[in-house]
Coordinates of C-alpha atoms in Angstrom, one line a residue:
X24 CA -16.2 -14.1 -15.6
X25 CA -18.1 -10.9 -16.4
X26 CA -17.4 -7.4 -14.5
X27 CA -20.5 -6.2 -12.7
X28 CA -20.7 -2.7 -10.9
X29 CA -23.2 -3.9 -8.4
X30 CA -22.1 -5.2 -5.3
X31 CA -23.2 -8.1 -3.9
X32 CA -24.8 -8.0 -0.8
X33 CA -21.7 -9.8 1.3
X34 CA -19.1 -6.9 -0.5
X35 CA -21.9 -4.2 0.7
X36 CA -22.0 -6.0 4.1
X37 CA -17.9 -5.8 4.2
X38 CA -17.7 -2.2 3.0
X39 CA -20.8 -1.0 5.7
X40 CA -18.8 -3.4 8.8
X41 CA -15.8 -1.5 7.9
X42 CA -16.9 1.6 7.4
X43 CA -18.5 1.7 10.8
X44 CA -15.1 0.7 12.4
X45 CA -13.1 3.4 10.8
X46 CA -16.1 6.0 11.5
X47 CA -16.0 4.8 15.3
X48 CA -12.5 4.0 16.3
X49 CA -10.0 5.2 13.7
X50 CA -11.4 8.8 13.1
X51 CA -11.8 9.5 17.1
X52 CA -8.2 8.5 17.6
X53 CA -6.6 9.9 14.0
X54 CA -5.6 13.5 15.4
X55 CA -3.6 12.1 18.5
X56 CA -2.0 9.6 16.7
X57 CA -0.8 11.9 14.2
X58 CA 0.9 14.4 16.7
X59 CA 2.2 11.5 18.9
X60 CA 4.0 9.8 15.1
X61 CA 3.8 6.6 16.5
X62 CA 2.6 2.7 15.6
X63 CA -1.2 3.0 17.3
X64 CA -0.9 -0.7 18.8
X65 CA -4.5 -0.7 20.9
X66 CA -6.4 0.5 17.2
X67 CA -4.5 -2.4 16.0
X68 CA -5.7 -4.7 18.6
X69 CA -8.8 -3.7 18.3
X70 CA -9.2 -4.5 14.4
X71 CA -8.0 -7.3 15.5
X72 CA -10.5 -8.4 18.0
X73 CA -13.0 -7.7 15.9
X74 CA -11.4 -10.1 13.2
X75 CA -10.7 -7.1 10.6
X76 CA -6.9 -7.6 11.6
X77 CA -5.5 -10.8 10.9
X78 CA -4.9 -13.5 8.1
X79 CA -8.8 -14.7 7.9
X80 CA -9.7 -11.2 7.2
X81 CA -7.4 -11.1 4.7
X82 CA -7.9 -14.4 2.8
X83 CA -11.5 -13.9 3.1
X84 CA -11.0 -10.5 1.0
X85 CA -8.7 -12.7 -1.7
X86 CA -11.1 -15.6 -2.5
X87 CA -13.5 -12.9 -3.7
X88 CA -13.6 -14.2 -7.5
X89 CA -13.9 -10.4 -8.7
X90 CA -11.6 -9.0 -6.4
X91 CA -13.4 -6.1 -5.2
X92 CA -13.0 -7.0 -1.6
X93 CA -9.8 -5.9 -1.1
X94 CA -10.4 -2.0 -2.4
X95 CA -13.5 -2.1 -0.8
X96 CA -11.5 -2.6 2.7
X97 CA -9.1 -0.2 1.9
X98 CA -11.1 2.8 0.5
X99 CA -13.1 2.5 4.1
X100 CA -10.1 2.1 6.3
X101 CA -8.5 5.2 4.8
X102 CA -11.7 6.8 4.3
X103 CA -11.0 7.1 8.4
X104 CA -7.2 7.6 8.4
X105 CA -4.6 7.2 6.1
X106 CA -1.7 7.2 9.2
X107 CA -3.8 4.3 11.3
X108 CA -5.1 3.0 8.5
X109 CA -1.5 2.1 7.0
X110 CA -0.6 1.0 10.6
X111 CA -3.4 -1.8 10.3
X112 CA -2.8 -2.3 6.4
X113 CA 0.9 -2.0 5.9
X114 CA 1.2 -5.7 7.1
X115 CA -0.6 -6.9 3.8
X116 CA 2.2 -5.8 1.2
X117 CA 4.8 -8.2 2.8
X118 CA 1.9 -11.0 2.7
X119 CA 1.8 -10.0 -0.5
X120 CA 5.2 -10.3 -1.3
X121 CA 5.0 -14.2 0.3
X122 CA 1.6 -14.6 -1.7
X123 CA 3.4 -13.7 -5.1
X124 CA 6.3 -15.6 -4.7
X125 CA 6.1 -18.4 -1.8
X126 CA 5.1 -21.8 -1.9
X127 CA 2.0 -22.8 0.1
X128 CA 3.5 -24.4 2.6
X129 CA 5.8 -21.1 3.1
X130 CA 2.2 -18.2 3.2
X131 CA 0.5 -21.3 6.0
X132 CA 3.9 -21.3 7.7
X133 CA 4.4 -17.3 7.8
X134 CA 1.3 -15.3 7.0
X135 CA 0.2 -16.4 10.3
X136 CA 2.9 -15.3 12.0
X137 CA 3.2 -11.3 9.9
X138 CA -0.5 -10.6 12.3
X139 CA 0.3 -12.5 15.6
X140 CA -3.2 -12.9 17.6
X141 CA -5.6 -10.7 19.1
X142 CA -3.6 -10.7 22.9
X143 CA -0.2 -9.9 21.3
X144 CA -0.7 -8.5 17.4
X145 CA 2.2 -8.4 15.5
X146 CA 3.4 -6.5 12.2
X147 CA 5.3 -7.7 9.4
X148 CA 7.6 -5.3 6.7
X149 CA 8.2 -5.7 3.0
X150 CA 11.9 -4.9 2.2
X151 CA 12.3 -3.6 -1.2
X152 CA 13.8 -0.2 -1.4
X153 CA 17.2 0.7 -0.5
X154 CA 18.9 4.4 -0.4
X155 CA 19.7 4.1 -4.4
X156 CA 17.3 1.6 -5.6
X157 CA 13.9 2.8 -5.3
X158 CA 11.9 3.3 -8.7
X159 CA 15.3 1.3 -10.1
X160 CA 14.9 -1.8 -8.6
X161 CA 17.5 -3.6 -11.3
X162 CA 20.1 -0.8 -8.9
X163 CA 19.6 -3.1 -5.7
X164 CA 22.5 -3.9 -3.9
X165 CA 21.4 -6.4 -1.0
X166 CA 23.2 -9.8 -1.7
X167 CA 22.2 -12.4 -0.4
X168 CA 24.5 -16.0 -0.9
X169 CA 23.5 -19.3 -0.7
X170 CA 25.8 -21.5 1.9
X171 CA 25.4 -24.8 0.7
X172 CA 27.0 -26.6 3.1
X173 CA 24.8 -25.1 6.0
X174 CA 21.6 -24.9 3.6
X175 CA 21.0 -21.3 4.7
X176 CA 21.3 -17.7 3.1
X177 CA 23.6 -15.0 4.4
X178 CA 22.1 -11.3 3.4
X179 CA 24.0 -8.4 3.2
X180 CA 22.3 -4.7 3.0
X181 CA 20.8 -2.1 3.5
X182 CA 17.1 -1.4 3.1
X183 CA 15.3 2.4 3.2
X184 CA 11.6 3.3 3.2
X185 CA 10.1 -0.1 5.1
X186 CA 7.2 0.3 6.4
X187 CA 7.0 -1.8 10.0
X188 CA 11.2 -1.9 9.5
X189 CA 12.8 -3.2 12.8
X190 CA 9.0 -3.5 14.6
X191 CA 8.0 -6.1 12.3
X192 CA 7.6 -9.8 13.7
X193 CA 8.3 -11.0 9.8
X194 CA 10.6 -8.9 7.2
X195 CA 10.1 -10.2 3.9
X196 CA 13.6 -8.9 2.1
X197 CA 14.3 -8.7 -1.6
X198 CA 18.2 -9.4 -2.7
X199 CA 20.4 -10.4 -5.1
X200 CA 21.5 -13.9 -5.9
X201 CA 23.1 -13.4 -9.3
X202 CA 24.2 -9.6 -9.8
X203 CA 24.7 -10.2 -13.7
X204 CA 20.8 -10.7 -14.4
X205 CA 20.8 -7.3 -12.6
X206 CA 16.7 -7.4 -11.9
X207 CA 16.4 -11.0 -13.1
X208 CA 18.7 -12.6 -10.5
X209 CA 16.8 -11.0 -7.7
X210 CA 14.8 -13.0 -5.3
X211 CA 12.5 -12.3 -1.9
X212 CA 13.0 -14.3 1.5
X213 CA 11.2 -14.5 5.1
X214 CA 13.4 -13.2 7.8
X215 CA 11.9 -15.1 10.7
X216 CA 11.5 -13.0 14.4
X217 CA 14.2 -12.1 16.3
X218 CA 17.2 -13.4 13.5
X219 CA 20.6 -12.1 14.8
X220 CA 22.2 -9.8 12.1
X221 CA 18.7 -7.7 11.4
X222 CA 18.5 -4.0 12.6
X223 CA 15.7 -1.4 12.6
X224 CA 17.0 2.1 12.0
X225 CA 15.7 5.0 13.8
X226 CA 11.7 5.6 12.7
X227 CA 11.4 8.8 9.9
X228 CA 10.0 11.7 11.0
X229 CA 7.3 11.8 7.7
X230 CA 5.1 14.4 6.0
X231 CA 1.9 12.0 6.2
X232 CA 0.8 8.8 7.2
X233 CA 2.6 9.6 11.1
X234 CA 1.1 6.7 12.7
X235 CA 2.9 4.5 10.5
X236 CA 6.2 3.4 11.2
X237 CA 8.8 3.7 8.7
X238 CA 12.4 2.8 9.1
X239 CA 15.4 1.4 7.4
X240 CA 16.7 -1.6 7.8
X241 CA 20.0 -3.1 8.1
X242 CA 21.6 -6.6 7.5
X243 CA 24.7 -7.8 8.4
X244 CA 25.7 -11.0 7.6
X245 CA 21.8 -12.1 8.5
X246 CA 21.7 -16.2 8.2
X247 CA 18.0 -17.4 7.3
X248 CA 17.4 -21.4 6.7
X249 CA 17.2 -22.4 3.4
X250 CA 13.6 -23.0 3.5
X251 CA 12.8 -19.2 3.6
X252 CA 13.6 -18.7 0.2
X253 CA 10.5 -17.8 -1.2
X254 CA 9.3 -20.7 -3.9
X255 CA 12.3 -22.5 -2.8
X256 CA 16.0 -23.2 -4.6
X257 CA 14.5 -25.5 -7.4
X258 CA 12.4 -22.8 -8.5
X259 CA 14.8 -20.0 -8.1
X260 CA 17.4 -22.3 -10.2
X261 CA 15.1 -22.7 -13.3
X262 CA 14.2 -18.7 -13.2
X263 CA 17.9 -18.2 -13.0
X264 CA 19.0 -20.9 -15.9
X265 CA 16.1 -19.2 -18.1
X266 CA 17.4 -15.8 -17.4
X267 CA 21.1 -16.7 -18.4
X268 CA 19.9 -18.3 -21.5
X269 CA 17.7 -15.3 -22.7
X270 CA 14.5 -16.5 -22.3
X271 CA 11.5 -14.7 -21.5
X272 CA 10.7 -13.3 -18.0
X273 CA 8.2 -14.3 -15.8
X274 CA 8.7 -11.4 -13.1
X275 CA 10.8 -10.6 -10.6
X276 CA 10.4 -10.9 -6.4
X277 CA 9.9 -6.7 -6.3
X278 CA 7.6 -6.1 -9.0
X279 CA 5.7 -9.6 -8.7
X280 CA 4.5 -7.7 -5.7
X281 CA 4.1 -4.2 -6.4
X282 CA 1.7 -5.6 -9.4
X283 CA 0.2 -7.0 -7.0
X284 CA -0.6 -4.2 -4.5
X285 CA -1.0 -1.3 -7.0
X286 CA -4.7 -0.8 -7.2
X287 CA -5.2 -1.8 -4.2
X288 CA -2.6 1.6 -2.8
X289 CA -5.0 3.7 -5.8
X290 CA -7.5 2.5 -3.4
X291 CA -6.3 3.8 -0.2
X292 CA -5.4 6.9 -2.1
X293 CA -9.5 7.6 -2.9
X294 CA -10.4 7.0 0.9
X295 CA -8.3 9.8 1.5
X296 CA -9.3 12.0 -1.4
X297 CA -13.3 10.7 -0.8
X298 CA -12.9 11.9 3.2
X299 CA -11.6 15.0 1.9
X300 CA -14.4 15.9 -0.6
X301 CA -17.0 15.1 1.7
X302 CA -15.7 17.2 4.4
X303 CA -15.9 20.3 2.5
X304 CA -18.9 19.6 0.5
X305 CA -20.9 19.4 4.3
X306 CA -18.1 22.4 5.4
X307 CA -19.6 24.5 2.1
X308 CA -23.4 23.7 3.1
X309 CA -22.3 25.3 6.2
X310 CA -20.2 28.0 6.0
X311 CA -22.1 31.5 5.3
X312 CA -20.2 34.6 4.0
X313 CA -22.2 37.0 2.0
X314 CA -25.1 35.9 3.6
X315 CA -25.6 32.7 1.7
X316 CA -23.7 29.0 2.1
X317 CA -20.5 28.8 0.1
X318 CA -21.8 26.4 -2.0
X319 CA -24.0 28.6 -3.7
X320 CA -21.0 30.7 -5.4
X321 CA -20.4 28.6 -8.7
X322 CA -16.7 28.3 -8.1
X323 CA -17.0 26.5 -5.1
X324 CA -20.2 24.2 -6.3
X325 CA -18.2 23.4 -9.4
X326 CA -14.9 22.7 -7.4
X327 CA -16.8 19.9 -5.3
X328 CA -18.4 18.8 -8.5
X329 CA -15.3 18.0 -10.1
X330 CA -14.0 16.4 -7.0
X331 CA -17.0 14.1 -7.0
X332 CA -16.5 13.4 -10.8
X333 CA -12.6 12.7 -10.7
X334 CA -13.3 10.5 -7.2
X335 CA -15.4 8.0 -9.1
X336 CA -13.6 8.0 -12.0
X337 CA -10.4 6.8 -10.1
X338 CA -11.9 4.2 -8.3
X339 CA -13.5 3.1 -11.4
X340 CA -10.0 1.9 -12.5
X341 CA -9.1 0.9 -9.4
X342 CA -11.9 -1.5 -9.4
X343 CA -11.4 -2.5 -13.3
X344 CA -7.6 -3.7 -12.2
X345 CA -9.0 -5.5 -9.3
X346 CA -11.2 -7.5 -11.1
X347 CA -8.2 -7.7 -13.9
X348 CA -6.2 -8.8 -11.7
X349 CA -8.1 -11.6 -9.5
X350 CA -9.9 -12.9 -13.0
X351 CA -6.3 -13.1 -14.9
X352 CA -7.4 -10.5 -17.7
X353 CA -3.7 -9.5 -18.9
X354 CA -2.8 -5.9 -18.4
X355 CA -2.4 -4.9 -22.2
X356 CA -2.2 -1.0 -21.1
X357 CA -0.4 -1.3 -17.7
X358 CA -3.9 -1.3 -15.9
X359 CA -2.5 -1.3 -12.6
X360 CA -0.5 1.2 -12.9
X361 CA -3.1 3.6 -14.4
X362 CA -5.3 2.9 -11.6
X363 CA -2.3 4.1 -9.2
X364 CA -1.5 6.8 -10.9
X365 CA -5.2 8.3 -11.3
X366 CA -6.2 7.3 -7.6
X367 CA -2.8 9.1 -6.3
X368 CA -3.2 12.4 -8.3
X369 CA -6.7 12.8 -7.9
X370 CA -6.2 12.1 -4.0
X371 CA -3.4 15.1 -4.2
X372 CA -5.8 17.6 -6.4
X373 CA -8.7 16.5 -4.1
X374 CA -7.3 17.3 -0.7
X375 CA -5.7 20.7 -1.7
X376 CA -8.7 21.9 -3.2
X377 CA -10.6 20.9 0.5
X378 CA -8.4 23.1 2.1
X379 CA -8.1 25.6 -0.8
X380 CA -12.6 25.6 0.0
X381 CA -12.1 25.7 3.9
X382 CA -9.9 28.5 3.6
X383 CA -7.8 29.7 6.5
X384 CA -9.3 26.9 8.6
X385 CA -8.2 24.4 6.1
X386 CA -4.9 25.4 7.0
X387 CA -4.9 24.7 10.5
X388 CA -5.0 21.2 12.3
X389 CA -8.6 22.5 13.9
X390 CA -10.1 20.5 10.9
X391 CA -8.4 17.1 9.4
X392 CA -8.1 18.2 5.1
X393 CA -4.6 19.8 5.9
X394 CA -3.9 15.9 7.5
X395 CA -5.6 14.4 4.6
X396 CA -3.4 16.4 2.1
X397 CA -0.2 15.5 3.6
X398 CA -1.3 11.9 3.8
X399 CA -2.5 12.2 0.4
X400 CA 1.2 13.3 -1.2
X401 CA 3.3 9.6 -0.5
X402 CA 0.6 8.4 -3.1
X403 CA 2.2 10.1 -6.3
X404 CA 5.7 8.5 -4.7
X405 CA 6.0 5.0 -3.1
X406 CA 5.1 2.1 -5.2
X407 CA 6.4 3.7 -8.1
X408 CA 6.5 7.6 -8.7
X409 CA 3.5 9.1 -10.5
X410 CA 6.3 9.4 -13.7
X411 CA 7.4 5.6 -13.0
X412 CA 3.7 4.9 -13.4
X413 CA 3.5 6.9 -16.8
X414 CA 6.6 4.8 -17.9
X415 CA 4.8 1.9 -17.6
X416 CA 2.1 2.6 -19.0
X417 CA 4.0 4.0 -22.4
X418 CA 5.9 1.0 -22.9
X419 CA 2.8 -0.9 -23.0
X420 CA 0.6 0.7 -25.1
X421 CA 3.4 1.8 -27.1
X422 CA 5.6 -1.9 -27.2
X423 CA 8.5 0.3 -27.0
X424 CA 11.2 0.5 -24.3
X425 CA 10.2 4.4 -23.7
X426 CA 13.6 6.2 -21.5

């Protein structure tokens, strides 16, 4: 398959459709949501209605063969908000923790279930991160052990950071199964709704991205059927023999998924970063001091230039991974991660310099940039820190394990 920069006129058609939902309903509703710090259920429901919330919107967005689809959704969504917009969107990262490891009969069994329907939407959470295993996901300390005689799992743990943890109809949970393959004897499971044993902590008071809940999670002696081991014993067995025996790895439950979800968080990261430049590009046509626009001053015209230039460059590699990534091309210079890395920092730079060109009023919550730029920040950390992503990167163009 060959990369093409145009857009077809069905990716155009997604991209205006949701567009014109975040323009109409998520922008309106952003500031109150932000100030109340709390899940925004009836925005939900009404992506929902309108079939942008749910699993066929989702599939739909995978079977595109270039995998543009999927960006396209999210630059547009956070293009509006990046608080509602991760209310609406968190769901996807733990379907994409079933999609990267579960059998089929485990994403027609689940998936479903993660969205709920349009009279009662539900959310689902992907459990990965606990309080000293974040970047260091080989550090994990959730166990989770296999009673055969029941045919069920018992986990064990504690889990930090989970977006939709303790809301969420469906928690997707990484653990350990064999602590001496330390990253290698990891695997994910579906914890179905309402499982004794399963707490949600008290939601964290955040920077950004308010309307999104984010919680801990704890599990104590939480018992989930053997058939919500994602890709089931047999597989889990042969992955384990191969890792005892030194052979090569073919991924792990965690990072299965983050690779999978990496450019499409760079893309969230240049809705944000795109809002923000194009509020202070139509703020500097507007604002007069001197008796002339702002943007006629060179500093300012050449800020917003730069914005524009480092914008498209970042979603230039967002889209390059994408299309990597849905076509199979192999990642020979960590790809993903690159496009994460650019699409975070750039967001950052981009939303600071908004408020550095709105001045005083980009300091007040009058005008949405000083929003956008504390939305923008959790970019350069979850999903692997802007100096995880470097890491990556220099072990693969390098072939070196780089410290």
């Amino acid at each position: 398959m060959t990369f093409s920069l145009e857009l077809s006129e069905e990716q155009t058609g997604l991209r205006d459709w949701v567009h014109g939902f975040a323009e109409d309903v998520v922008r309106p509703a952003a500031s109150e949501w932000d100030e109340r710090e709390e899940t925004p259920w009836p925005v939900i429901q009404e992506a929902a209605k309108i079939g942008l919330y749910g699993f066929e919107s989702l599939a739909t967005c995978y079977a595109d063969p270039t995998g543009l689809s999927l960006p396209i959704v999210n630059e547009e969504l956070f293009w509006g908000d990046g608080g509602i917009a991760m209310a609406i969107m968190g769901t996807g990262l733990a379907v994409a923790g079933i999609f990267a490891s579960g059998s089929p009969d485990q994403l027609a069994e689940w998936v479903p279930q993660c969205y709920g329907d349009v009279d009662d939407p539900k959310v689902a959470a992907f459990c990965s991160s606990e309080p000293e295993a974040g970047s260091d996901v080989s550090a994990m300390r959730t166990r989770a052990v296999y009673d055969e005689a029941k045919d069920e799992w018992v986990l064990n743990g504690q889990k930090a950071w989970a977006t939709n943890g303790g809301i969420a109809n469906v928690h997707v949970v990484t653990a350990v199964v064999d602590p001496s393959l330390k990253a290698r004897g990891q695997a994910g499971f579906i914890v179905p709704p309402g499982t004794p044993g399963l707490v949600g902590g008290k939601k964290i008071k955040k920077h950004g991205l308010r309307a999104s809940h984010t919680a801990d999670v704890y599990l104590d002696d939480v018992r989930v059927p053997g058939s919500c081991l994602l890709g089931g014993k047999e597989k889990l067995d042969a992955r384990l023999a191969r890792a005892r025996e030194g052979k090569k790895a073919e991924g792990q439950a965690a990072m299965a998924t983050f690779e999978v979800t990496r450019p499409t968080v760079g893309a969230m990261a240049v809705g944000i970063a795109r809002a923000a430049y194009e509020y202070s590009l139509e703020y500097a046509k507007q604002r007069v001091t001197f008796g002339r626009p702002i943007i006629e001053n060179q500093s300012i015209a050449f800020t917003l230039a730069d914005m524009k230039m480092e914008i498209d460059a970042a979603r230039l590699l967002v889209w390059r991974a994408s299309w990597m990534g849905r076509s199979g091309q192999k990642f020979t210079s960590a790809e993903g991660s690159m496009s994460k890395l650019k699409a975070g920092e750039v967001a950052v730079w981009a939303t600071e310099r908004a408020i550095q060109i709105l001045g005083g009023n980009g300091y007040t919550r009058e005008h949405p940039v000083e929003r956008m730029h504390r939305d923008a920040k959790i970019y350069t950390i979850f999903e692997g820190t802007s100096e995880i992503q470097r890491l990556v990167m220099a072990r693969a163009i390098s072939g070196m394990h780089i410290r």
